[in-house]
PDB file of C-alpha atoms in Angstrom:
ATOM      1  CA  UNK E1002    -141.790  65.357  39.272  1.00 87.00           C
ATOM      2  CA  UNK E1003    -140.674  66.909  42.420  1.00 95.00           C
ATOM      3  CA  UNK E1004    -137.741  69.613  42.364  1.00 97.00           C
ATOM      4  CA  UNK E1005    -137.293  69.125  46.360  1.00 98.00           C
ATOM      5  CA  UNK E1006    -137.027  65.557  45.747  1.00 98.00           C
ATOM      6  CA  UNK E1007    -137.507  63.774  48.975  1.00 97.00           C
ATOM      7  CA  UNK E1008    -137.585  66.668  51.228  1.00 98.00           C
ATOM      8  CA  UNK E1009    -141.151  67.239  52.543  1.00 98.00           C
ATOM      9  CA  UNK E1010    -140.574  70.538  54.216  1.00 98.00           C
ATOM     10  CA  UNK E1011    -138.631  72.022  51.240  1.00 98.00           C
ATOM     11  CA  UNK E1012    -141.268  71.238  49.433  1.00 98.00           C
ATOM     12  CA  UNK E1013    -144.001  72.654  51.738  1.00 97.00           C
ATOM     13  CA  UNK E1014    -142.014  75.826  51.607  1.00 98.00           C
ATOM     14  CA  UNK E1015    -142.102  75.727  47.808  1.00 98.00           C
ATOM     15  CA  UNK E1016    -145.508  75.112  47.005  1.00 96.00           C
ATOM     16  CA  UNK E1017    -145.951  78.390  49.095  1.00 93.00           C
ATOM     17  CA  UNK E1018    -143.661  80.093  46.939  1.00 94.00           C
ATOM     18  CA  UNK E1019    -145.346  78.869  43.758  1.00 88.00           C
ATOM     19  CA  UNK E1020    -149.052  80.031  45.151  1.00 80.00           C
ATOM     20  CA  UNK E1021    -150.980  82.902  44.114  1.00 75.00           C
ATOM     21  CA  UNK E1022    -149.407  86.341  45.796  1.00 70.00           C
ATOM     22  CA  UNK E1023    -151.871  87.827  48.819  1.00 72.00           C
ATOM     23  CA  UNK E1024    -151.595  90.894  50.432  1.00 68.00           C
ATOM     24  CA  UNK E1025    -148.940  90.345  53.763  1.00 72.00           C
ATOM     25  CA  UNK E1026    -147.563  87.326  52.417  1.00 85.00           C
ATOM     26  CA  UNK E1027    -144.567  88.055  51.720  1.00 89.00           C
ATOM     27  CA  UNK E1028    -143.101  88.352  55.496  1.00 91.00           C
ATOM     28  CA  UNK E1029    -144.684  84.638  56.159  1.00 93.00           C
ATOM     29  CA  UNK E1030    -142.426  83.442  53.084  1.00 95.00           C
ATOM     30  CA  UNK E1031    -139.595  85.069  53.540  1.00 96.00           C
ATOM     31  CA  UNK E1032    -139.980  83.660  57.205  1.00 96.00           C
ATOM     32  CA  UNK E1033    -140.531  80.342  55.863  1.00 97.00           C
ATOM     33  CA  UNK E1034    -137.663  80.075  53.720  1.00 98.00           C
ATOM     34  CA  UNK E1035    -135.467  81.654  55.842  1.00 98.00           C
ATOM     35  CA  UNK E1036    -136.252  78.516  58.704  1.00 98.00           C
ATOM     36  CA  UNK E1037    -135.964  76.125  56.562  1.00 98.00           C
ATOM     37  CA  UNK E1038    -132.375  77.258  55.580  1.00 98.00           C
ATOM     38  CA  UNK E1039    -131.502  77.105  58.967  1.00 98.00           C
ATOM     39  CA  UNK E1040    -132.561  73.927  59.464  1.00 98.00           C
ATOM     40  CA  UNK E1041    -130.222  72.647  57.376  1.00 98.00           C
ATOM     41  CA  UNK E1042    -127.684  73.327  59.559  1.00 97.00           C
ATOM     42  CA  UNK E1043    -124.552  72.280  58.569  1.00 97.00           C
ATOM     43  CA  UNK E1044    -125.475  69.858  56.263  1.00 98.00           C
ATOM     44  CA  UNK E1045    -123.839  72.380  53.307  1.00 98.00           C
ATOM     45  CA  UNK E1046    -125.765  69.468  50.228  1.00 98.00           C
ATOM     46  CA  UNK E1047    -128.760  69.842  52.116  1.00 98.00           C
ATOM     47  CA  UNK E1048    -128.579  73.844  52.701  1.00 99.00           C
ATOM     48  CA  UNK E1049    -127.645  73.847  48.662  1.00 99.00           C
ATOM     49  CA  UNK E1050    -130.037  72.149  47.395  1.00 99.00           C
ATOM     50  CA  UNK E1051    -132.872  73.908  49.287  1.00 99.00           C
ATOM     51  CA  UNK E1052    -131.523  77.279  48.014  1.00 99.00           C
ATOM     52  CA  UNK E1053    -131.332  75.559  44.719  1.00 99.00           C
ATOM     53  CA  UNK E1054    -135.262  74.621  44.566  1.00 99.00           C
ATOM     54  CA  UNK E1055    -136.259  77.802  46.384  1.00 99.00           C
ATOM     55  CA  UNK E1056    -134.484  79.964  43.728  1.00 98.00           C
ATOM     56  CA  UNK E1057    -135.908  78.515  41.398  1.00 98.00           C
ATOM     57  CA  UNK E1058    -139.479  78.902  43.167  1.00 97.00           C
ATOM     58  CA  UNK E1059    -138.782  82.813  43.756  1.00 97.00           C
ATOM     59  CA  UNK E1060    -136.994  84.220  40.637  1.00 96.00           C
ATOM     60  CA  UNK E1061    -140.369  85.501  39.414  1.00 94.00           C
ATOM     61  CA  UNK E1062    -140.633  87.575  42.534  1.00 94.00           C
ATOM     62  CA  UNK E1063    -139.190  90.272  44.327  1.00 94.00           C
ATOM     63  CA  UNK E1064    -139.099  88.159  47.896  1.00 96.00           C
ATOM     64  CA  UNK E1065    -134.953  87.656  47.962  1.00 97.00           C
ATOM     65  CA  UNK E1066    -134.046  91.066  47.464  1.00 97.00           C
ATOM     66  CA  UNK E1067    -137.032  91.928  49.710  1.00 96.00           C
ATOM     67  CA  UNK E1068    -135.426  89.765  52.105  1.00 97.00           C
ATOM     68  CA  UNK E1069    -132.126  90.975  51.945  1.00 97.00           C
ATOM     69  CA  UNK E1070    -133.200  94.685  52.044  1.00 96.00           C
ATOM     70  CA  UNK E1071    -134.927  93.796  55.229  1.00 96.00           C
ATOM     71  CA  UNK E1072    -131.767  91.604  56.666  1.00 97.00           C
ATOM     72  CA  UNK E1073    -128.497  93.020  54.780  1.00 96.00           C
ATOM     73  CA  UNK E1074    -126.145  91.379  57.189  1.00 96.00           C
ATOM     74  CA  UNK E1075    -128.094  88.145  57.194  1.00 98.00           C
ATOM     75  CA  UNK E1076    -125.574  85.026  55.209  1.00 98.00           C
ATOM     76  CA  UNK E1077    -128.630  83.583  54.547  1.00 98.00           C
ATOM     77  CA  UNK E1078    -130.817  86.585  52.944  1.00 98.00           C
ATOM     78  CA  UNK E1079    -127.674  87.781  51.272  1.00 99.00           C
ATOM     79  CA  UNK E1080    -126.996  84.249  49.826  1.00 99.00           C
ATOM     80  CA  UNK E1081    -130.194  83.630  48.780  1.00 99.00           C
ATOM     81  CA  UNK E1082    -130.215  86.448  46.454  1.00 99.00           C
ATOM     82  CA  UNK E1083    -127.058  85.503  45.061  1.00 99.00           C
ATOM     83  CA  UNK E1084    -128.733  82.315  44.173  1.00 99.00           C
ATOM     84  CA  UNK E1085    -131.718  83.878  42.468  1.00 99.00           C
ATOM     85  CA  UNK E1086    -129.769  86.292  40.535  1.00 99.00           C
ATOM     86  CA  UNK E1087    -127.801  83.345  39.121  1.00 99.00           C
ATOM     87  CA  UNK E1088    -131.135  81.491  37.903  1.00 99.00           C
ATOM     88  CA  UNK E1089    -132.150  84.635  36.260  1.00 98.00           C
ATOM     89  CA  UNK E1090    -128.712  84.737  34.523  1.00 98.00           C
ATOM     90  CA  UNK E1091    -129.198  81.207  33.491  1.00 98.00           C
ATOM     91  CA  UNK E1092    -132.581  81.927  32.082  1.00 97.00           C
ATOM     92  CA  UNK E1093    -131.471  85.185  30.301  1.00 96.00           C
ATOM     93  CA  UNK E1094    -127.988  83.549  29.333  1.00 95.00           C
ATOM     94  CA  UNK E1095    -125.797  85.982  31.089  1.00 95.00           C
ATOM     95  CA  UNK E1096    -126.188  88.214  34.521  1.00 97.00           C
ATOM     96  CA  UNK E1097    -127.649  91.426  34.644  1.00 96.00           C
ATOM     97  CA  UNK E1098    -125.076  92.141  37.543  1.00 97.00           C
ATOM     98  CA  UNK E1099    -122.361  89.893  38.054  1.00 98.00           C
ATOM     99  CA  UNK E1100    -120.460  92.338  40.149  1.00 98.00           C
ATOM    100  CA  UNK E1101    -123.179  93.211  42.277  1.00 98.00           C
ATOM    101  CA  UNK E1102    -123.773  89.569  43.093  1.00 98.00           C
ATOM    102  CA  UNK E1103    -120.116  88.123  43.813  1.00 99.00           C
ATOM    103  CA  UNK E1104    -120.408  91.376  46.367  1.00 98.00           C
ATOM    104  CA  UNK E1105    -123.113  89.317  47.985  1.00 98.00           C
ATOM    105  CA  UNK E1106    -121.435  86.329  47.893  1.00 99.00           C
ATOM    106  CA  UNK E1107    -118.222  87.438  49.450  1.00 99.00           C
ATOM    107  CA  UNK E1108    -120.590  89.482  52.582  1.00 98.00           C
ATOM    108  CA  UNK E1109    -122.398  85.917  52.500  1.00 98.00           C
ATOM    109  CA  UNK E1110    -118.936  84.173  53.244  1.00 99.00           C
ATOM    110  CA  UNK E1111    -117.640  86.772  55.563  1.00 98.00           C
ATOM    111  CA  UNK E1112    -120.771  86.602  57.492  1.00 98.00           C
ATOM    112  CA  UNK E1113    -120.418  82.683  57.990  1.00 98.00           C
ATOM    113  CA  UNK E1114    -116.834  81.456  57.002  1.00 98.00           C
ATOM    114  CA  UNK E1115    -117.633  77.849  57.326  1.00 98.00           C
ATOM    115  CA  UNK E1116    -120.305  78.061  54.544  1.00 99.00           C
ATOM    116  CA  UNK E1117    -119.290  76.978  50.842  1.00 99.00           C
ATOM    117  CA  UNK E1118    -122.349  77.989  49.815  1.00 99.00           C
ATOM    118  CA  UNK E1119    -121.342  81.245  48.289  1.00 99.00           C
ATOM    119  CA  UNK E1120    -118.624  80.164  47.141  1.00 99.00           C
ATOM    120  CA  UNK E1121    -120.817  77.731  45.556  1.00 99.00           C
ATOM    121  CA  UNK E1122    -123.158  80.422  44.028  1.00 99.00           C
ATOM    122  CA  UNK E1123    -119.573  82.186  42.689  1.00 99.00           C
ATOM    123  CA  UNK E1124    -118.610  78.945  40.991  1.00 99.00           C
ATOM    124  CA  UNK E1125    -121.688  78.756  39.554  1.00 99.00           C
ATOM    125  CA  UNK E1126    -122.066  81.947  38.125  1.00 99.00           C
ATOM    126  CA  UNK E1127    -117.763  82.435  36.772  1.00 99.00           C
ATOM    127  CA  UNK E1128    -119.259  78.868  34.800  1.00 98.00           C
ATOM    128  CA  UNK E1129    -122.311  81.183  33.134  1.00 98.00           C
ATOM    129  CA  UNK E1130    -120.001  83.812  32.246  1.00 98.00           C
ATOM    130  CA  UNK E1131    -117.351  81.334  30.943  1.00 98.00           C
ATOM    131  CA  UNK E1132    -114.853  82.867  32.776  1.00 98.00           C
ATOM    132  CA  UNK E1133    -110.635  82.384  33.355  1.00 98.00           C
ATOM    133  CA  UNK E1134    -109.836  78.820  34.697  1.00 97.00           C
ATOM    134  CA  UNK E1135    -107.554  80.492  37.272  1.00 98.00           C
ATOM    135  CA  UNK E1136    -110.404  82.504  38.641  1.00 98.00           C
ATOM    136  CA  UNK E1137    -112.604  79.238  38.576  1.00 99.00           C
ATOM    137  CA  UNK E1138    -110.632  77.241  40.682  1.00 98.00           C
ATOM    138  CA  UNK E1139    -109.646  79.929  43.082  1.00 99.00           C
ATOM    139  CA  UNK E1140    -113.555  79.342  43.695  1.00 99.00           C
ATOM    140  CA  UNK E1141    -113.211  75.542  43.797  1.00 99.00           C
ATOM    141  CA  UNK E1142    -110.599  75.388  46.382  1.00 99.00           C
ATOM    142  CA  UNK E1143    -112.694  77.941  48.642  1.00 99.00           C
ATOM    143  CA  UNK E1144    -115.630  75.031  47.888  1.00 99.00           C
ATOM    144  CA  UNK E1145    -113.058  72.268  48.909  1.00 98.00           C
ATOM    145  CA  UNK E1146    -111.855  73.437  52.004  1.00 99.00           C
ATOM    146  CA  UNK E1147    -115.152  73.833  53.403  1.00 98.00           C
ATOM    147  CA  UNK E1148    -116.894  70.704  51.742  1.00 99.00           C
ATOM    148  CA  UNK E1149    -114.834  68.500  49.969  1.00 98.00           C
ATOM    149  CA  UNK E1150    -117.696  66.537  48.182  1.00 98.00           C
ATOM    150  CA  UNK E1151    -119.962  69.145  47.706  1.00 99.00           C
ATOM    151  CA  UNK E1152    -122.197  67.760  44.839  1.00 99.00           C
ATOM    152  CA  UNK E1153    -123.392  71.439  43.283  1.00 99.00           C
ATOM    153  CA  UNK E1154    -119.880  72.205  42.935  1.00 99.00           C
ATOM    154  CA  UNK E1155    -118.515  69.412  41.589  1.00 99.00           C
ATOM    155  CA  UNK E1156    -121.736  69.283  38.783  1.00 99.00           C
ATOM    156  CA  UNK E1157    -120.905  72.810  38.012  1.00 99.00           C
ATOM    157  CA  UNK E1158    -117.081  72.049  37.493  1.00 99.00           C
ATOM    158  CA  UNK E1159    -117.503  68.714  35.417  1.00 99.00           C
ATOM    159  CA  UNK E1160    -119.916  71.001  33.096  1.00 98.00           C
ATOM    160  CA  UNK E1161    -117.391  73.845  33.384  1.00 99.00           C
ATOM    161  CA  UNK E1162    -114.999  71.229  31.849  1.00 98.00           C
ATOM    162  CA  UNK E1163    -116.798  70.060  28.972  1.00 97.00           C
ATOM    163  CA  UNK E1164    -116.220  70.689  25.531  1.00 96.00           C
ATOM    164  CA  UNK E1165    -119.280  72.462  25.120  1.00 96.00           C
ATOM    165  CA  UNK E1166    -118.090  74.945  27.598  1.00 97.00           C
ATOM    166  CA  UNK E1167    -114.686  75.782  28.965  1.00 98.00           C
ATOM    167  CA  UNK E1168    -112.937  72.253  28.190  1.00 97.00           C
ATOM    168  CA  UNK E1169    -112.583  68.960  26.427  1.00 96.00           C
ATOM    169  CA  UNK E1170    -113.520  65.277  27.379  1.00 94.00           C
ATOM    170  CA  UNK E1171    -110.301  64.566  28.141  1.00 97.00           C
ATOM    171  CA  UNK E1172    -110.609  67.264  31.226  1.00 97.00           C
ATOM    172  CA  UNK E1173    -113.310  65.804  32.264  1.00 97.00           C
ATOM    173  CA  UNK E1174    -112.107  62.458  32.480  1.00 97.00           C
ATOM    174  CA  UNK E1175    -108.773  63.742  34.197  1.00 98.00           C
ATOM    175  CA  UNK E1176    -111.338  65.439  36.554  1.00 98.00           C
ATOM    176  CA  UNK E1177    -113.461  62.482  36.519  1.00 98.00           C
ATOM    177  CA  UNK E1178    -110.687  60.354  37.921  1.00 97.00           C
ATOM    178  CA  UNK E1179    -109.128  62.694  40.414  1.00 98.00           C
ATOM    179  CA  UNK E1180    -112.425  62.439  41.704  1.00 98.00           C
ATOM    180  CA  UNK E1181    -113.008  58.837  41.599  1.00 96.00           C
ATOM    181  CA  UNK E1182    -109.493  58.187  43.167  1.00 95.00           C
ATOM    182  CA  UNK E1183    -110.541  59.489  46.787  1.00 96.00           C
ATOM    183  CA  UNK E1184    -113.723  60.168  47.089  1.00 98.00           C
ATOM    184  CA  UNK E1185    -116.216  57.862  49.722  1.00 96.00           C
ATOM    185  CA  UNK E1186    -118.627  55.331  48.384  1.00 94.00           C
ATOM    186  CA  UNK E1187    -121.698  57.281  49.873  1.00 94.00           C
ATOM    187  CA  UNK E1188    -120.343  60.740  49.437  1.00 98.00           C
ATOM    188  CA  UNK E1189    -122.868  63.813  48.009  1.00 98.00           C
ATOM    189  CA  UNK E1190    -120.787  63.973  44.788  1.00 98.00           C
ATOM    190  CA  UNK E1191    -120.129  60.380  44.173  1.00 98.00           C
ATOM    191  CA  UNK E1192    -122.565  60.537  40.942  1.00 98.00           C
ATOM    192  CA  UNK E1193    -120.147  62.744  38.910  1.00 98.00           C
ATOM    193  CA  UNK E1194    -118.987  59.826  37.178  1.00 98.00           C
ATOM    194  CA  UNK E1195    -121.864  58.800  35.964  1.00 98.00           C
ATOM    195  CA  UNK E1196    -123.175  62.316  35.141  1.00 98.00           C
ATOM    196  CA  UNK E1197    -120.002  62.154  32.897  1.00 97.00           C
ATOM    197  CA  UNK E1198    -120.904  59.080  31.269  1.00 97.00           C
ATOM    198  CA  UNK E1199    -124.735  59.849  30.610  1.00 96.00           C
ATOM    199  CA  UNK E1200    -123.706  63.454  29.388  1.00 96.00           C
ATOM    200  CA  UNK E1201    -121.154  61.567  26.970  1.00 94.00           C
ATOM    201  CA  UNK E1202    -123.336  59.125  26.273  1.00 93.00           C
ATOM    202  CA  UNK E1203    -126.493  62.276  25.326  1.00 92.00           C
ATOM    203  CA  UNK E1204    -123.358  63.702  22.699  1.00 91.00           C
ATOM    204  CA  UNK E1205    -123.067  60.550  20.902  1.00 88.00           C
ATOM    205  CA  UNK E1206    -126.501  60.338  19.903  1.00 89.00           C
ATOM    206  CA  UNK E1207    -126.881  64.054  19.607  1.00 86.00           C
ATOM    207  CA  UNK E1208    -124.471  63.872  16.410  1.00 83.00           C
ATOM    208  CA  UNK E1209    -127.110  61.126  14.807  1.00 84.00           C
ATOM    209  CA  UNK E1210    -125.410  58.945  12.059  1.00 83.00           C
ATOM    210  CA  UNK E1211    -123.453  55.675  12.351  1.00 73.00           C
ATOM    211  CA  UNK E1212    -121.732  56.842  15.987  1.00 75.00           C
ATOM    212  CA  UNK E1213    -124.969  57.420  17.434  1.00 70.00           C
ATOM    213  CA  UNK E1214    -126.449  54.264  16.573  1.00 70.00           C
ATOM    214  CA  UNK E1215    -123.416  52.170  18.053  1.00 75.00           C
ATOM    215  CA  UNK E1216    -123.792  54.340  21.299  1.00 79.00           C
ATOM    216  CA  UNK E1217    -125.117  51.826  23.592  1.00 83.00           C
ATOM    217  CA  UNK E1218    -121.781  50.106  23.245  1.00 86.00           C
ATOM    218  CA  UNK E1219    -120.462  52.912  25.428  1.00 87.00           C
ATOM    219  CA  UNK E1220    -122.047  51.234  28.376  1.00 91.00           C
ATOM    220  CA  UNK E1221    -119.974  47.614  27.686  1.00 88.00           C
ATOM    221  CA  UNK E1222    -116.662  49.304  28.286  1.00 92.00           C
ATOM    222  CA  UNK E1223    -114.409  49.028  30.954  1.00 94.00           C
ATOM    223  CA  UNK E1224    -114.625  52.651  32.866  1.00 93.00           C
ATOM    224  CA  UNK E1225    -118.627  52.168  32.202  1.00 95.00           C
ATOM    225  CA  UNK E1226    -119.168  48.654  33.437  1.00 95.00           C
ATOM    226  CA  UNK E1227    -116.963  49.748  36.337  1.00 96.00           C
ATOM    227  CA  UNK E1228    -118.684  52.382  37.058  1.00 97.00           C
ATOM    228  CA  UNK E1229    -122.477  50.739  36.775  1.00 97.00           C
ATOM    229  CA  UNK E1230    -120.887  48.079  39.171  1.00 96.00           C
ATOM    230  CA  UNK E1231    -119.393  50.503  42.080  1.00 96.00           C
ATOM    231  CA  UNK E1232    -122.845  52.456  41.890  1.00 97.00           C
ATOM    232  CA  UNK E1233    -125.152  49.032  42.131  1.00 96.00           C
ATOM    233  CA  UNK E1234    -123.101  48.347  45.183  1.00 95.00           C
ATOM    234  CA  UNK E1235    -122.738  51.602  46.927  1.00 95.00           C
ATOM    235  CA  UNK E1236    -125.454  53.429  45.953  1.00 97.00           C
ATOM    236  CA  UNK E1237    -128.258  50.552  46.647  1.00 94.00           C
ATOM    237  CA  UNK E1238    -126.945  48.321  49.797  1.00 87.00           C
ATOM    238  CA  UNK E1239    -127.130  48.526  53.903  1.00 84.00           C
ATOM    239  CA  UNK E1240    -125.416  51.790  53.395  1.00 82.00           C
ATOM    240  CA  UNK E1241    -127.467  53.886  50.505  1.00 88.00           C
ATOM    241  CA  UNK E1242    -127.315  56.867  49.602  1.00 94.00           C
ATOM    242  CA  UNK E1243    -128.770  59.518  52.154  1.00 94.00           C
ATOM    243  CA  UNK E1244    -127.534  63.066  50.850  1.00 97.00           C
ATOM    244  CA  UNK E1245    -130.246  65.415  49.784  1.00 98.00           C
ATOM    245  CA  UNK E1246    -129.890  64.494  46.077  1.00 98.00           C
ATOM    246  CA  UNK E1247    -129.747  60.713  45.998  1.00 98.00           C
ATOM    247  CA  UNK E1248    -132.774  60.019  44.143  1.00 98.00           C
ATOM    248  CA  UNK E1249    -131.913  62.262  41.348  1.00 98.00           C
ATOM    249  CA  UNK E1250    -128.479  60.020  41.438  1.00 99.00           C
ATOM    250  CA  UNK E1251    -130.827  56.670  41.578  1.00 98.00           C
ATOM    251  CA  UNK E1252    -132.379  58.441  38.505  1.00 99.00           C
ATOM    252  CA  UNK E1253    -129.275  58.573  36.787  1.00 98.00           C
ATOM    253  CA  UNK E1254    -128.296  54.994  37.896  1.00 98.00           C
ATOM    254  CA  UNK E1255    -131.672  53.138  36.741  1.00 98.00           C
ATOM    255  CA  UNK E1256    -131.827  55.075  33.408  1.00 98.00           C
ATOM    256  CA  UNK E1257    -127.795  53.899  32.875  1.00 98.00           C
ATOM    257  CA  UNK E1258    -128.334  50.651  33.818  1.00 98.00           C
ATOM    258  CA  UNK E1259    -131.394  50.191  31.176  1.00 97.00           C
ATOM    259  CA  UNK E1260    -129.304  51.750  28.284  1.00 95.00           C
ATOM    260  CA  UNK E1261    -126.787  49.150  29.478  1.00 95.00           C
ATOM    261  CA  UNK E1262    -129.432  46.359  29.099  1.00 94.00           C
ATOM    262  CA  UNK E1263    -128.750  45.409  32.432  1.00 96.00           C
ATOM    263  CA  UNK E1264    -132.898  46.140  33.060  1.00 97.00           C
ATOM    264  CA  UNK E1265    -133.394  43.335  35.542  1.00 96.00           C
ATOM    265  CA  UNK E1266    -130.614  44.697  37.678  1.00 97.00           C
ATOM    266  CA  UNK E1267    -132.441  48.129  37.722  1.00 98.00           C
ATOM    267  CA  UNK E1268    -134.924  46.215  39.927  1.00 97.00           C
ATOM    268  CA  UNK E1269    -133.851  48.053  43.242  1.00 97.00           C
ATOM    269  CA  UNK E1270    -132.872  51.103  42.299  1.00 98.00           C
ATOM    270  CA  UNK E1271    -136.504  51.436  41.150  1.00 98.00           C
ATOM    271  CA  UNK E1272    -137.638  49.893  44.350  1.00 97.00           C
ATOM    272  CA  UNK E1273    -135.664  53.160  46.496  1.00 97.00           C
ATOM    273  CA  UNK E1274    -136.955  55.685  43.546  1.00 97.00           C
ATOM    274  CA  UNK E1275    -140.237  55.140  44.257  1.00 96.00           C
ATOM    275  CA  UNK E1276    -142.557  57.857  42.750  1.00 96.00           C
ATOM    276  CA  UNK E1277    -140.058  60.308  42.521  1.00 97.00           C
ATOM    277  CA  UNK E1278    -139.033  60.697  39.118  1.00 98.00           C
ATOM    278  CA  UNK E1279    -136.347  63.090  38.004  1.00 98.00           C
ATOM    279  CA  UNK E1280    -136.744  64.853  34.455  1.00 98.00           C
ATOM    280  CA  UNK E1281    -133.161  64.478  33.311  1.00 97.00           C
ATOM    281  CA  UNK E1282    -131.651  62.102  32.332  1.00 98.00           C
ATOM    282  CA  UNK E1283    -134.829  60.273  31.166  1.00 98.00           C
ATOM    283  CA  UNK E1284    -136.586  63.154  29.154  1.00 97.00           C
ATOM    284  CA  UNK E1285    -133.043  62.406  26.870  1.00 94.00           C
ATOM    285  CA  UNK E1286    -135.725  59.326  24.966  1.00 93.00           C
ATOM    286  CA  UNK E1287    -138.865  61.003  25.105  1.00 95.00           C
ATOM    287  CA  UNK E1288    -141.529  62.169  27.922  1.00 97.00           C
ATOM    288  CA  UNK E1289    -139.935  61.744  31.501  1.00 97.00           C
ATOM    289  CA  UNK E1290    -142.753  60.069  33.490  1.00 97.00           C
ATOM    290  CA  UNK E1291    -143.564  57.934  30.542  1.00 97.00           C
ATOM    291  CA  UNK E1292    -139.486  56.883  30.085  1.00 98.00           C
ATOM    292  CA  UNK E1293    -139.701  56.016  33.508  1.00 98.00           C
ATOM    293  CA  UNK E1294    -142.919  54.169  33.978  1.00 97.00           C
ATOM    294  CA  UNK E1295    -142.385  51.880  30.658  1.00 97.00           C
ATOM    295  CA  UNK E1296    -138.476  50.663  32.246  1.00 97.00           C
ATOM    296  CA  UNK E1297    -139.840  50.236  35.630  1.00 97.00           C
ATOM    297  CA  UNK E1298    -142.667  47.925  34.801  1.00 97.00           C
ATOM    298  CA  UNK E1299    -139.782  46.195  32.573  1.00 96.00           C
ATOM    299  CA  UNK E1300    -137.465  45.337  35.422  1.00 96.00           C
ATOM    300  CA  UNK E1301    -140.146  44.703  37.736  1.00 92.00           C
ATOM    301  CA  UNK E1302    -141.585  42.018  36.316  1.00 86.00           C
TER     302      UNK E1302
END
């Protein structure tokens, strides 16, 4: 199971990150994941999810703050550190210094005003600290009018809406379907509706009892079967999905379609999966790898 998914030299970069520390080494990674952010360009899902995987890879170090010491004015090294400072947060359930990082954020955005990644970053972190819905989508709109299907952001404002966090189901829903209502058939964020209806779905059987055995029936109404439909089209045709997170969204697809019983129709969305197996949603029934190996031999027999 691959964090960087599909992309080889993210994942070069992070299997650096992830080796042994030697003396001098941390200029060659900081160099390394400082190219391979600006290779990204302006592909803002792409840029995202490599800061995503690389924050991940470097929380246990000192290399972004390092890096930004060494580069203060740089968007990227100031950023980056933002991002890191937000996984710790998540791992420790709250941020050591919230102020300290929106500061980077907003020198971030200043640096390079076409960039929703801080914003991004600021999103993220007002969700840990379950903060005002007016301040939350003052960040969304800076998100919006830079990217208007950013995936991060709209995964970290469908959770933000929940009713384990800041909302209900029925805000998720409302966002579900202002989504739905104009967003492209190929677009980075076009798997929030199905997020929302595996997450629903994982809250059913979470409550155990007579609901959570009749939970598969979910998957036989209308917004579900419409929704299983739309994605077997779009997501699997002459015009897949290309963003930098499609196969986690394949993921989410094949594992829906097989609690739909629709396992035969899983066929080619396990074809364009591959090897690369995601851990959620399928660690939801058990092991990840083995979830996913027992319904792939199923619908490719």
């Amino acid at each position: 199971m691959l964090p960087e998914l599909d992309d080889v030299k993210l994942g070069q970069v992070r299997r650096q990150l992830d080796s042994p520390p030697m003396p001098g080494q941390s200029e060659i990674q900081i160099d390394q994941v400082e190219r391979v952010l600006k290779e990204a360009g302006a592909d803002w899902d792409r840029r995202a999810h490599r800061c995503a995987v690389l924050a991940e890879a470097a929380a246990h170090s000192g290399l972004a703050r390092s890096w930004r010491q060494r580069q203060p004015r740089s968007a990227d090294a100031l950023v980056f550190d933002a991002w890191v400072e937000l996984v710790r947060g998540r791992r420790r359930g709250t941020m050591e210094d919230a102020r300290a990082t929106a500061d980077h954020c907003h020198r971030a955005a200043a640096a390079k005003p076409n960039d929703p990644t801080p914003w991004v970053v600021l999103l993220a972190m007002l969700r840990l600290l379950r903060a005002d819905s007016r301040d939350v989508f003052e960040v969304w709109h800076e998100v919006t009018a830079r990217d208007a299907w950013h995936r991060e952001a709209h995964l970290q404002m469908l959770h933000y809406l929940s009713p384990e966090e800041c909302g209900s189901r029925s805000h998720q829903l409302d966002f579900v379907d202002a989504v739905r209502s104009g967003i492209p058939a190929t677009a980075p964020a076009v798997g929030v509706e199905l997020t929302s209806l595996v997450e629903e779905y994982e809250r059913i059987t979470a409550k155990g009892g007579v609901e959570a055995l009749l939970a598969r029936r979910q998957w036989s109404h209308a917004r579900a079967n419409a929704a299983l439909e739309r994605a077997l089209t779009d997501w699997t045709g002459p015009d897949r999905l290309q963003h930098a997170g499609a196969l986690a969204d394949l993921n989410l697809l094949a594992y829906a379609l097989v609690q739909a019983g629709r396992v035969r129709e899983a066929t080619r969305t396990f074809e364009l999966i591959g090897e690369t197996v995601t851990p959620w949603p399928w660690q939801l029934d058990g092991e990840p790898l083995d979830q996913f190996g027992y319904w792939r031999s199923k619908a490719m027999r």
